[in-house]
Amino acid sequence: MAPGLAVAWAVLGPLLGCALALQGGMLYPRESPSRERKELDGLWSFRADFSDNRRRGFEEQWYRRPLRESGPTLDMPVPSSFNDISQDWRLRHFVGWVWYEREVILPERWTQDLSTRVVLRIGSAHAYAIVWVNGVDTLEHEGGYLPFEADISNLVQVGPLSSQLRITIAINNTLTPTTLPPGTIQYLTDTSKYPKGYFVQNTYFDFFNYAGLQRSVLLYTTPTTYIDDITVTTGVEHDSGLVNYQISVKGSNLFELEVRLLDAENKLVANGSGTQGQLKVPGASLWWPYLMHERPAYLYSLEVRLTAQTSLGPVSDFYTLPVGIRTVAVTESQFLINGKPFYFHGVNKHEDADIRGKGFDWPLLVKDFNLLRWLGANAFRTSHYPYAEEVLQMCDRYGIVVIDECPGVGLALPQFFNNVSLQNHMRVMEEVVRRDKNHPAVVMWSVANEPASQLESAGYYLKMVIAHTKALDPSRPVTFVTNSNYAADKGAPYVDVICLNSYYSWYHDYGHLELIQQQLTTQFESWYKTYQKPIIQSEYGAETIVGFHQDPPLMFTEEYQKSLLEQYHVVLDQKRRKYVVGELIWNFADFMTEQSPTRVLGNKKGIFTRQRQPKSAAFLLRERYWKIANETRYSHSVAKSQCLENSLFA
């Protein structure tokens, strides 16, 4: 075994042979007459395993007793990334196992009522997690940015003292050639420079590898016979909206389902029964993107009521799902929402701010959405991983369109395109689709960002992941974001929309703004001539240190960022009337990266600072986006189906 690979497995420790269950749904935990939830956010006990092999916690079985008995612990806020919370410099770049613990008192009814099911849900643990409840190995999950959960009823309904709960979570942030995103472990063996056993984590993406419990942890209840999953797809037929539903029930085969669709005024507009069916809404109000309609983001409520007979007697369950009725379609030159051409004018983002790292934060989320609306942005891409579920809920409410991207970033080396990685990538897409399938704001899946798509092995790999994603959800287009040459890209034939990243006059031809229009025009024309598919400029921009000024513009000044954007906009205005269907600036806000001589406290391509203060380019982009919105805004009317024969997603 090669030294690097040997270290990867040493750091990962007991991951081999783990069973990864993907059975069942992943409905967002909502309170209802039959369901309760208990938030576990706040301070947890925390300890990093600094032992040479990072396995001391397993060797001493830290999960068998309170973590404080194993040695010194820190207070760690959840949700947050652990990297920037402490003054211990070792945690900033720590690679290996960290341990979290929280002691909880459960309501008595949860532990005594055997008709109640108790579930532990972790919103995200980057990147591999093992969970113990009262010292019992309960759950394992590979991959950050997505939720996982376990039914712990048999662990809490065991006696009079069962209301006391100790939850222990061990998390490993090591990235290997088969994780998503991938990485490598490198031993530095020159003992004149490095201590014995010294290693570093190599990553192949441009953002900091924040880790920990970065989203909420909670407990919730359902009846023992319960609504496990709901899948909704929508359509438009003449002047009626169509809501197709499929419902999964677990716990009993003897049940009845009542389905009701309520409008925003809580009035019944359609009803049905059974595990699947179609609800027809005459004169339906459609879900429109922000600034595309006078009444955007209209949401109905799908109420599902379950009644069942069990050995413990009759039970009932109740779940409400927000539903937006809309259609998505793609032609060779247009992206259509509700039969109308849609132009993406928005941003790329990162879940990144200050000491929270990638920890979910409501004030930050609301601030970001206020800035998006001020900017006149109607879309963003979840670069380069799925964002918190609450983010997508806000998008549904405000009409912000989402390109939902999985953590397929950093696929830069040939060894990353192997069969194990492929199976893992397809499993991750299953989890993404399972979680996000019912959000009307999600209009397209992205399976990767800037993979080495010029490789033959990458072509097969991307073909398989894209086909798998289409099979999971035939109702949405699928893409990946490329920075390869149009003639060499082996994955482009399989996407529905071409997404291009290019940084003319930034990463090459430094400072030569006069070349952008020619080079960008050539880019668009070459790609469209080759593939005859709509194109999104999915990244473009320039690094800017706030407060730096120079005229004529020089790199890193606010004037240079503005001038570069203006040159792009000239060509985008020419092509958006033909086959370019969107532009997403890189980036919404500055964000943290690994340290390097080219990064001054992170990536500074944001139009806002990391503290969400605007740079000059933000005002330029605001003027542009509102101008585009006013050009393309439609009058208040119910759109009839305008699905074209060559439309792929009618």
Coordinates of N, CA and C in Angstrom, one line a residue, residues 239-241 269 280-284:
D239 N -55.7 25.6 -18.4 CA -55.6 26.6 -17.3 C -55.6 25.9 -15.9
S240 N -55.4 24.6 -15.9 CA -55.4 23.9 -14.6 C -54.0 23.5 -14.2
G241 N -53.8 23.5 -12.9 CA -52.5 23.0 -12.4 C -52.7 21.6 -11.9
V269 N -58.8 23.4 -2.3 CA -59.0 23.5 -3.8 C -59.0 22.1 -4.5
K280 N -56.2 18.1 -9.4 CA -56.4 19.1 -10.5 C -56.9 20.3 -9.9
V281 N -56.2 21.5 -10.2 CA -56.6 22.8 -9.7 C -57.0 23.7 -10.8
P282 N -58.3 23.9 -11.1 CA -58.6 24.8 -12.2 C -58.2 26.3 -11.8
G283 N -57.7 27.0 -12.8 CA -57.3 28.4 -12.6 C -56.1 28.5 -11.5
A284 N -55.2 27.5 -11.5 CA -54.2 27.5 -10.5 C -53.3 28.7 -10.5

